[in-house]
PDB file of C-alpha atoms in Angstrom:
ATOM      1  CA  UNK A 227      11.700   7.543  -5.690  1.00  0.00           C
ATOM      2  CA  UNK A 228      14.531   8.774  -3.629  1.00  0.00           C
ATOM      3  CA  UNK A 229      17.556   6.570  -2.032  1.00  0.00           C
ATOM      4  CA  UNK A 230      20.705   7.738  -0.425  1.00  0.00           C
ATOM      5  CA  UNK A 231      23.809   5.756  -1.080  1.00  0.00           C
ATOM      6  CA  UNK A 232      26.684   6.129   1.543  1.00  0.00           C
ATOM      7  CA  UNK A 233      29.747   3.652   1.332  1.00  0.00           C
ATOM      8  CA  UNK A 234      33.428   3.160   3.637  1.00  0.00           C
ATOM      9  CA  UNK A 235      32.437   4.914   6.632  1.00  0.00           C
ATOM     10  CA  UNK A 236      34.907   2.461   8.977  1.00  0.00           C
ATOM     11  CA  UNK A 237      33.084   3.020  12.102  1.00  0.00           C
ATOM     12  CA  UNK A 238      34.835   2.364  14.842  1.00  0.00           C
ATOM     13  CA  UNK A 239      35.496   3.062  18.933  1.00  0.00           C
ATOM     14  CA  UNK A 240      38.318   4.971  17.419  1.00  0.00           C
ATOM     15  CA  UNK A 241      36.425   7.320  15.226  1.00  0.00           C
ATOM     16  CA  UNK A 242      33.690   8.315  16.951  1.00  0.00           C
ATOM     17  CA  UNK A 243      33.544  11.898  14.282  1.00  0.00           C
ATOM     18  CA  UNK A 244      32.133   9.036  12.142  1.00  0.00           C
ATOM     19  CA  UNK A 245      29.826   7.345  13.952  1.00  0.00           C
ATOM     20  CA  UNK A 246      28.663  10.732  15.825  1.00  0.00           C
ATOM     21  CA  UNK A 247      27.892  12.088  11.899  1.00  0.00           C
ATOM     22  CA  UNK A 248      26.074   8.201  10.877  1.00  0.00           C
ATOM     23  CA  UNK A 249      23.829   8.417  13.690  1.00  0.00           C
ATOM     24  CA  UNK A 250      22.874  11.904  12.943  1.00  0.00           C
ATOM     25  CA  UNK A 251      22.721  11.201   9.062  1.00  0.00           C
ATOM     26  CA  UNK A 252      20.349   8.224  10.368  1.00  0.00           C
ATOM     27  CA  UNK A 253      18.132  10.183  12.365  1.00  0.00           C
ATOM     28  CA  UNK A 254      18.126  13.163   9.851  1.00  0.00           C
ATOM     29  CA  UNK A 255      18.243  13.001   6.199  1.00  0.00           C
ATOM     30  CA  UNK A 256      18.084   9.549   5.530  1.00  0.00           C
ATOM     31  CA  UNK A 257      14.647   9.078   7.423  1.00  0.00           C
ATOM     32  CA  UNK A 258      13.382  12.043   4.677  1.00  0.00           C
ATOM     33  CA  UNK A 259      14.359   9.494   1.588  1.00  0.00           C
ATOM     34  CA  UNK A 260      12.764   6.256   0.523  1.00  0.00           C
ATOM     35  CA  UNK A 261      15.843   3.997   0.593  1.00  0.00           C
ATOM     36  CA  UNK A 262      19.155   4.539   2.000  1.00  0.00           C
ATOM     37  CA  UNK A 263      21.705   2.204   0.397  1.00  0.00           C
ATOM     38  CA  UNK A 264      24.981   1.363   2.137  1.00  0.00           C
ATOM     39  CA  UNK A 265      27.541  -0.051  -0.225  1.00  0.00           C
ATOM     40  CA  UNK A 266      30.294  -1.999   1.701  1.00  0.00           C
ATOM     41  CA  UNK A 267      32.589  -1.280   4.903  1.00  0.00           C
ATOM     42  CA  UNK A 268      29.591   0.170   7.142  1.00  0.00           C
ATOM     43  CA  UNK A 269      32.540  -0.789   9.837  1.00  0.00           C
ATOM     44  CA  UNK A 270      36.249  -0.996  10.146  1.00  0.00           C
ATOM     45  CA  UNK A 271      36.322  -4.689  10.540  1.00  0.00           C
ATOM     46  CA  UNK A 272      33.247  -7.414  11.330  1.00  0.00           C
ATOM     47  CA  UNK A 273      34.225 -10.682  13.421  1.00  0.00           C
ATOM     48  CA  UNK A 274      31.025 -12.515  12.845  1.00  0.00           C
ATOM     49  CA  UNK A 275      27.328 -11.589  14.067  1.00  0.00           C
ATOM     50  CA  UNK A 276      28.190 -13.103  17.497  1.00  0.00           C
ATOM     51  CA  UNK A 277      29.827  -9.451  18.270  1.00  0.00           C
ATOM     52  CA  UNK A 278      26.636  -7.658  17.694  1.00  0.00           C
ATOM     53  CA  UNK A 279      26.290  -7.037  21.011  1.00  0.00           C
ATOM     54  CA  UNK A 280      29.584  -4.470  21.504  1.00  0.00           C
ATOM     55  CA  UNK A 281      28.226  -1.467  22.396  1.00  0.00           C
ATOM     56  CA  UNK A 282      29.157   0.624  18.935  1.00  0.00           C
ATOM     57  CA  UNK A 283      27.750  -2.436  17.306  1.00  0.00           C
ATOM     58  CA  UNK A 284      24.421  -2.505  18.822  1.00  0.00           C
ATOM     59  CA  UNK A 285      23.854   1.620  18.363  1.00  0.00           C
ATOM     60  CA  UNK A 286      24.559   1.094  14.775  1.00  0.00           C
ATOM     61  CA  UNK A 287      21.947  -1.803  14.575  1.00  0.00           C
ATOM     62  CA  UNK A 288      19.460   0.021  16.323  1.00  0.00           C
ATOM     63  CA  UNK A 289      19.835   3.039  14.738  1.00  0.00           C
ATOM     64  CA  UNK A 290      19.148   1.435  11.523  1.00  0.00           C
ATOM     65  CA  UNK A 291      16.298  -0.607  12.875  1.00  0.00           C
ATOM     66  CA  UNK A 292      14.632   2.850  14.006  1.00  0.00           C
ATOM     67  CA  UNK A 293      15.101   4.487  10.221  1.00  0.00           C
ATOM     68  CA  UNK A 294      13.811   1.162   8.988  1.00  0.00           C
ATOM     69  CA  UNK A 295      11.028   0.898  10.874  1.00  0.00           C
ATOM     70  CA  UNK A 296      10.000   4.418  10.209  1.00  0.00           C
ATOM     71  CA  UNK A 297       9.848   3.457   6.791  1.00  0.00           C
ATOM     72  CA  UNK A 298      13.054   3.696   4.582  1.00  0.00           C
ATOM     73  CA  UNK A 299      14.236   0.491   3.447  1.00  0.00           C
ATOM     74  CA  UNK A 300      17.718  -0.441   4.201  1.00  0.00           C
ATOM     75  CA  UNK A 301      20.082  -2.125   2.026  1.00  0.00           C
ATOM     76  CA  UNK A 302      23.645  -3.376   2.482  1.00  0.00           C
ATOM     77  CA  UNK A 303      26.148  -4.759   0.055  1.00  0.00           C
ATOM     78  CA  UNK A 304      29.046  -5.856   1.623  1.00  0.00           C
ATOM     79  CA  UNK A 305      32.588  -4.662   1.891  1.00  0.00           C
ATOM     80  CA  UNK A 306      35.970  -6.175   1.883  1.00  0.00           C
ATOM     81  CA  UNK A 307      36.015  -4.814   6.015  1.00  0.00           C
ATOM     82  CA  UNK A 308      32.534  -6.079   6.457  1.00  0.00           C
ATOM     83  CA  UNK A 309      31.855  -9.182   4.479  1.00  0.00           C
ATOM     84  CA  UNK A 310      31.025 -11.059   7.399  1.00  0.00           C
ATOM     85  CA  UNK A 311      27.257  -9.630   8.050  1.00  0.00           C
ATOM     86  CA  UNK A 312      25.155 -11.997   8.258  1.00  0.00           C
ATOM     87  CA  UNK A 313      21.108 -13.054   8.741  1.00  0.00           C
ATOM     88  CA  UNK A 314      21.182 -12.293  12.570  1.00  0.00           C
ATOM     89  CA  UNK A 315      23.171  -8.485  12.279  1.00  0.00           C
ATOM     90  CA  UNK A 316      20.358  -7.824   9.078  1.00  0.00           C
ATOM     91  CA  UNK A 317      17.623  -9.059  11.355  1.00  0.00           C
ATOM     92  CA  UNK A 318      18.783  -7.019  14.504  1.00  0.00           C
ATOM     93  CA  UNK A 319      19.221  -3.850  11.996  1.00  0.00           C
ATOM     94  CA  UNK A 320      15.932  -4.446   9.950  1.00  0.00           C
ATOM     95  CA  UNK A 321      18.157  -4.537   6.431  1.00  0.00           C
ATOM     96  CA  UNK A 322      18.301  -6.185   3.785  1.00  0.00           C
ATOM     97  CA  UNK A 323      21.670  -7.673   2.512  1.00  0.00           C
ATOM     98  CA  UNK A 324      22.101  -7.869  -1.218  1.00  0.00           C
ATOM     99  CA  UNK A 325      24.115  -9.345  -3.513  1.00  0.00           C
ATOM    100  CA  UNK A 326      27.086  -7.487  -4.938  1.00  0.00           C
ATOM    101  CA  UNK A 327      26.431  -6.059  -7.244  1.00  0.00           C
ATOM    102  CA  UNK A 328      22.335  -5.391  -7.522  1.00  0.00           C
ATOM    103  CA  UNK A 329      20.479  -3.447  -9.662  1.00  0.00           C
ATOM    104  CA  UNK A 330      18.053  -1.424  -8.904  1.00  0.00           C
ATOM    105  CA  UNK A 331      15.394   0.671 -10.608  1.00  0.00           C
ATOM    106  CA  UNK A 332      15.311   4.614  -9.675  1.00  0.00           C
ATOM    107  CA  UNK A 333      12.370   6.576 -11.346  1.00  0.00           C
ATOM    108  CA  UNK A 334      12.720   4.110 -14.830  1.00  0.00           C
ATOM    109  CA  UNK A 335      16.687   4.470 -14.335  1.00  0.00           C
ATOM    110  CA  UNK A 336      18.460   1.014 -14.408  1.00  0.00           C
ATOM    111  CA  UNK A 337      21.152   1.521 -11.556  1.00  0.00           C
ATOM    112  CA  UNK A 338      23.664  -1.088 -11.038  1.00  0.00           C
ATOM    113  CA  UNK A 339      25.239  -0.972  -6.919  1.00  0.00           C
ATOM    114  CA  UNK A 340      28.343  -2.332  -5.864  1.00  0.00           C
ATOM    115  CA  UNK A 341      30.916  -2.219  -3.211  1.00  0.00           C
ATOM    116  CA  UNK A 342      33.852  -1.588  -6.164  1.00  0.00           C
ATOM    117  CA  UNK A 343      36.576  -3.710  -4.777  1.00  0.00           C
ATOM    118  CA  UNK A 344      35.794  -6.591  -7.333  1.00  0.00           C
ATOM    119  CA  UNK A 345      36.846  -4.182  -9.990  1.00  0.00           C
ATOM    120  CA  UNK A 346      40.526  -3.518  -8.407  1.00  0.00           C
ATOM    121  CA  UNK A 347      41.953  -6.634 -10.912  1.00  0.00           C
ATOM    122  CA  UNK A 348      44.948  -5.326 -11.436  1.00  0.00           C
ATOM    123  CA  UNK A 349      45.717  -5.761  -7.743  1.00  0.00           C
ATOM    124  CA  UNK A 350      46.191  -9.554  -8.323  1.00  0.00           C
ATOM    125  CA  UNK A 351      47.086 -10.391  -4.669  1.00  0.00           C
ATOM    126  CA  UNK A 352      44.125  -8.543  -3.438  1.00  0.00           C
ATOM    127  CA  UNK A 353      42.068 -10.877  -5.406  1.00  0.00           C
ATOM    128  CA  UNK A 354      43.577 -14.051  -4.325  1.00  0.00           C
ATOM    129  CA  UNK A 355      42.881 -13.425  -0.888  1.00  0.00           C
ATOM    130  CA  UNK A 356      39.154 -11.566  -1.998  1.00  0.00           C
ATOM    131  CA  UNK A 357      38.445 -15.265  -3.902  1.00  0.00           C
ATOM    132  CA  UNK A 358      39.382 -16.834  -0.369  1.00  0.00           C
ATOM    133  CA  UNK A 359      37.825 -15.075   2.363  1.00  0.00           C
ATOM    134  CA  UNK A 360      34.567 -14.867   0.159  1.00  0.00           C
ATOM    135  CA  UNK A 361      34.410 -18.858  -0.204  1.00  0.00           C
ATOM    136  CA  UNK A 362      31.825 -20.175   2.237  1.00  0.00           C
ATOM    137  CA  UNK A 363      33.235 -23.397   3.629  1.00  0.00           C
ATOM    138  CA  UNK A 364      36.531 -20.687   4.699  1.00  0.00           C
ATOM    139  CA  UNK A 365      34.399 -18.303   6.349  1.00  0.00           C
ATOM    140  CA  UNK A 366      32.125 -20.902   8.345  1.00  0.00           C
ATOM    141  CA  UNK A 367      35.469 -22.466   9.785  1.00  0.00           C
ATOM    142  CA  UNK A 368      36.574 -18.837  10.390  1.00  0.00           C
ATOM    143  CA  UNK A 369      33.278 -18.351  12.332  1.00  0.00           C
ATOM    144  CA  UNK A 370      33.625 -21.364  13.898  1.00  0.00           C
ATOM    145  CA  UNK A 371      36.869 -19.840  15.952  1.00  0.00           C
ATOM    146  CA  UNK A 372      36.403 -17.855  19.331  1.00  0.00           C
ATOM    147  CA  UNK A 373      35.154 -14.475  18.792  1.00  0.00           C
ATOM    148  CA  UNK A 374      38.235 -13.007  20.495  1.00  0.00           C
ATOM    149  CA  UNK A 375      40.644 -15.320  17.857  1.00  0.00           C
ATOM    150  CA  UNK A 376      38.724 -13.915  15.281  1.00  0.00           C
ATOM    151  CA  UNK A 377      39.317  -9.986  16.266  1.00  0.00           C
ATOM    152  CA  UNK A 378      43.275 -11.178  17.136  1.00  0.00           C
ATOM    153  CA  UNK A 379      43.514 -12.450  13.288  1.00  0.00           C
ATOM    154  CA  UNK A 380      41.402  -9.498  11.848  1.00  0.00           C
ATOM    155  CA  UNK A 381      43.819  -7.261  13.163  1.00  0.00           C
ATOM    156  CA  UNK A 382      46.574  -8.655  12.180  1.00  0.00           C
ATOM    157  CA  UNK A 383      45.421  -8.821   8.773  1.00  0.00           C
ATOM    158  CA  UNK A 384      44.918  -5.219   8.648  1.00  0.00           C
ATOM    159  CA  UNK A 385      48.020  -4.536   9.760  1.00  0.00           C
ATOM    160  CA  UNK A 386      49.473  -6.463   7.160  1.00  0.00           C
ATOM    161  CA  UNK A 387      47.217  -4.936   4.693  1.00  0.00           C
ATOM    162  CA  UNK A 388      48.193  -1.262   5.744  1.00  0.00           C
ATOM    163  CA  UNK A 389      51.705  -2.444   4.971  1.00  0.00           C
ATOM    164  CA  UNK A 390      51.436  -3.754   1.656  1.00  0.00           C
ATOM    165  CA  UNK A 391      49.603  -0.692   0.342  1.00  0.00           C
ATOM    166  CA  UNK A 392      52.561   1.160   0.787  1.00  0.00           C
ATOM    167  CA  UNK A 393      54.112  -0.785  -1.352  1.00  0.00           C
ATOM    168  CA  UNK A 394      52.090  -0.614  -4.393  1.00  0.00           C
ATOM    169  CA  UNK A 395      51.544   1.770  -7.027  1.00  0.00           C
ATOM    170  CA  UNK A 396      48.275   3.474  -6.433  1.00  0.00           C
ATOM    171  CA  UNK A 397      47.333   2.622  -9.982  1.00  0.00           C
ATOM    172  CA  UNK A 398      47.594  -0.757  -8.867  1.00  0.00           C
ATOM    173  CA  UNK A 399      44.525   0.115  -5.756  1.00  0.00           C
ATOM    174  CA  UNK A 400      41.920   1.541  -8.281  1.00  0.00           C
ATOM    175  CA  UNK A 401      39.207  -0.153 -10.480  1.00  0.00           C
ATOM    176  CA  UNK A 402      40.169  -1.343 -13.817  1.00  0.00           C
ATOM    177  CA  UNK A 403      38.593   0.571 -16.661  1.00  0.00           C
ATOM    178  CA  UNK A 404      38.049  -3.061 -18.824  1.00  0.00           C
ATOM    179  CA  UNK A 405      36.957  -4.269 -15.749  1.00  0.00           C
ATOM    180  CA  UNK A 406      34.111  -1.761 -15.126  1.00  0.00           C
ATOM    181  CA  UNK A 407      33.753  -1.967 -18.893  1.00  0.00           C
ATOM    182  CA  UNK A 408      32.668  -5.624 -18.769  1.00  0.00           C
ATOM    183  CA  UNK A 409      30.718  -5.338 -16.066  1.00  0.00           C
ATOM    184  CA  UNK A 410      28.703  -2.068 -17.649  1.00  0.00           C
ATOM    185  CA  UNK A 411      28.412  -4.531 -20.737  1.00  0.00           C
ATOM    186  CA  UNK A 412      27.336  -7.779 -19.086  1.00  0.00           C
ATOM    187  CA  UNK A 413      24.482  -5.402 -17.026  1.00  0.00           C
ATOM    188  CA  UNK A 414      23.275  -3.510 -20.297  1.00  0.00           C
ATOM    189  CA  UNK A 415      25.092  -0.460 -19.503  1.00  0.00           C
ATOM    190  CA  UNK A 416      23.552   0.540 -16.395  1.00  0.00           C
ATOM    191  CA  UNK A 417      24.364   3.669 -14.452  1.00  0.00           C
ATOM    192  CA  UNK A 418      27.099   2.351 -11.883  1.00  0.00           C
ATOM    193  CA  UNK A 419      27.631   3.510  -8.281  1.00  0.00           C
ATOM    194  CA  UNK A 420      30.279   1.878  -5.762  1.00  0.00           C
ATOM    195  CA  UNK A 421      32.808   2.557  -3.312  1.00  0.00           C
ATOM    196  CA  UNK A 422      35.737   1.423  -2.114  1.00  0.00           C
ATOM    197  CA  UNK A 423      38.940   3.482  -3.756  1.00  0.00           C
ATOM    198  CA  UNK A 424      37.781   6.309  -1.330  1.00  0.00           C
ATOM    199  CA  UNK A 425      38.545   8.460  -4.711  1.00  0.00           C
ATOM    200  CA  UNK A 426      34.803  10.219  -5.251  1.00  0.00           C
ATOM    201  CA  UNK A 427      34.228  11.354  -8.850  1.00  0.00           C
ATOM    202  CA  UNK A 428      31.722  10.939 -11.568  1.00  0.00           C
ATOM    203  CA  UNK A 429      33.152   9.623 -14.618  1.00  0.00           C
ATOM    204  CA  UNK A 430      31.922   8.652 -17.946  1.00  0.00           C
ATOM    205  CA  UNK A 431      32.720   5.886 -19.793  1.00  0.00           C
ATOM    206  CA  UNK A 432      31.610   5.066 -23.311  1.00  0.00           C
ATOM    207  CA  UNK A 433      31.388   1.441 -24.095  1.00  0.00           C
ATOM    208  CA  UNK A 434      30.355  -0.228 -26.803  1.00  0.00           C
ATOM    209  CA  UNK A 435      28.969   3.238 -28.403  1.00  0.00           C
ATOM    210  CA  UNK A 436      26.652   3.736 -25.131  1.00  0.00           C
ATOM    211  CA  UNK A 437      27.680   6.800 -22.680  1.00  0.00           C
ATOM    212  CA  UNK A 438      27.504   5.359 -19.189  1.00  0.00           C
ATOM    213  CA  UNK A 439      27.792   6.688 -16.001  1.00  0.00           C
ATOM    214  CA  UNK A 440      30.095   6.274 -13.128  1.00  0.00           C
ATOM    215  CA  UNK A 441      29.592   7.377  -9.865  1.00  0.00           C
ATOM    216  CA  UNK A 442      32.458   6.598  -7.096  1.00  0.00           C
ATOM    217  CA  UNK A 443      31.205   7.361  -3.453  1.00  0.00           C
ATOM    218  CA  UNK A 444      33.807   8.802  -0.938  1.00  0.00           C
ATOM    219  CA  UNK A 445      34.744   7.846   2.235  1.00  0.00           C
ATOM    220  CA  UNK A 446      33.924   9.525   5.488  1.00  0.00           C
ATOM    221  CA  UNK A 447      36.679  11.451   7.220  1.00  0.00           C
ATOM    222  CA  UNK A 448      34.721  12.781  10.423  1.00  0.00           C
ATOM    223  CA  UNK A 449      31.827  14.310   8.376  1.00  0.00           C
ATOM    224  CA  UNK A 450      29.138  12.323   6.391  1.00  0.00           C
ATOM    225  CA  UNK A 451      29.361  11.980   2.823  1.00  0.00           C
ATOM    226  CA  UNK A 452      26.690  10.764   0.729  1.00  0.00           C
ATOM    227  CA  UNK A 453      25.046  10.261  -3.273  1.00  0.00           C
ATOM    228  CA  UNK A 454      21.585  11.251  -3.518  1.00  0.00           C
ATOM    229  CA  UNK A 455      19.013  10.834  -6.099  1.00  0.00           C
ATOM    230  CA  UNK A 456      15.588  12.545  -4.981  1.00  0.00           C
ATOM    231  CA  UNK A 457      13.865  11.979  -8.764  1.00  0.00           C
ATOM    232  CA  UNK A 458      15.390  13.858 -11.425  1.00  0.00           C
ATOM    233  CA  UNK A 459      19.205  13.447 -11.037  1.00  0.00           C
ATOM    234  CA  UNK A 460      21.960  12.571  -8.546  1.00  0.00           C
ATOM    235  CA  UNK A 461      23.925  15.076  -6.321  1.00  0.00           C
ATOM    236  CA  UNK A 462      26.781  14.422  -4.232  1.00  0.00           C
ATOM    237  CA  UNK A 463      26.126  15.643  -0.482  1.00  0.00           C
ATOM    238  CA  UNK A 464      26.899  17.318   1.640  1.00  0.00           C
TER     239      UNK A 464
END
């Protein structure tokens, strides 16, 4: 078995370092793996699958569909930029979206996949809005808005969100350790891989008088970035 796990890549018109280094990543290494995992904001911001067909959007989609159909399988947890993917986006891109988090077996190795922002409790506000925008009946009248509503209140929300993380400790932005420790426990302490705190490092927690593991993907700044298992142990590329 080998899988590629890639996580807050933000692609955007205005980054087009990162989606020049996805499409190659797509059309390189990924196609030489089994499964390519992509754990949460694939893009900077998603308005609903009715904007699939924006140009960056639709290269993204049928990049994907090409690696799937060529044989990896795709799979996408969603993000707190990207939550919005839905049937028609997976269809288009030939992925498969999964719950957050999943586990997942490599080579007899239980591996538990998440996007990471769940675990960011102390960030209490953060989670009041996380507990909103993730409740279905808000985000079907959100989709029920015109598209270009939708990408006017996105960005403000950004905005706002850019804002208030100057404002708190950056303590406050990262995972909680009981927080990852409960979720380790609840999934029989699984090997655990996410995103989101764009702060890469493996770390080891011991829980309960088990040593897990903790890996914590980075974010791309212009150049791909990746976690790769290819049978006998993980290695952080490139």
């Amino acid at each position: 078995m080998s899988a590629l796990f890639i996580a807050d890549l933000h692609l955007s018109e205005n980054c087009p370092d990162n989606t020049r280094a996805f499409l190659e990543l797509v059309d390189g290494k990924a196609r030489e793996l089994d499964a390519l995992y992509i754990l949460g904001d694939l893009f900077e911001y998603w308005a609903g699958d009715d904007d699939r067909d924006a140009p960056l959007n639709r290269e993204v989609a049928g990049a994907l569909a090409s690696l799937a159909a060529g044989g990896t399988r795709v799979g996408f947890v969603a993000g707190n930029r990207d939550f919005l993917v839905g049937a028609d986006f997976a269809r288009a891109a030939g992925l498969t979206i999964l719950p957050d988090p999943t586990e997942i077996d490599l080579d007899g190795r239980r591996v538990l996949i998440t996007h990471g922002d769940s675990l960011c409790t102390d960030d209490h506000a953060y989670q009041a809005f996380r507990r909103q925008v993730r409740d279905p009946q808000w985000q079907q009248a959100f989709i029920a808005r015109p598209l270009a509503e939708r990408r006017m209140i996105i960005e403000g929300l950004r905005k706002h969100s850019e804002t208030a993380k100057q404002e708190k400790a950056e303590e406050i932005m990262d995972v909680n350790t009981a927080a990852v420790d409960a979720l380790l426990r609840a999934h029989d302490y699984p090997i655990l891989i996410h995103g989101h705190t764009h702060r890469p490092a493996h770390h080891l927690h011991h829980v309960d008088g088990r040593q897990c593991e903790r890996w914590v993907l980075s974010d791309w700044r212009g150049t791909a970035s990746w976690l790769s298992w290819e049978g006998k142990a993980f290695h952080p590329g490139p």
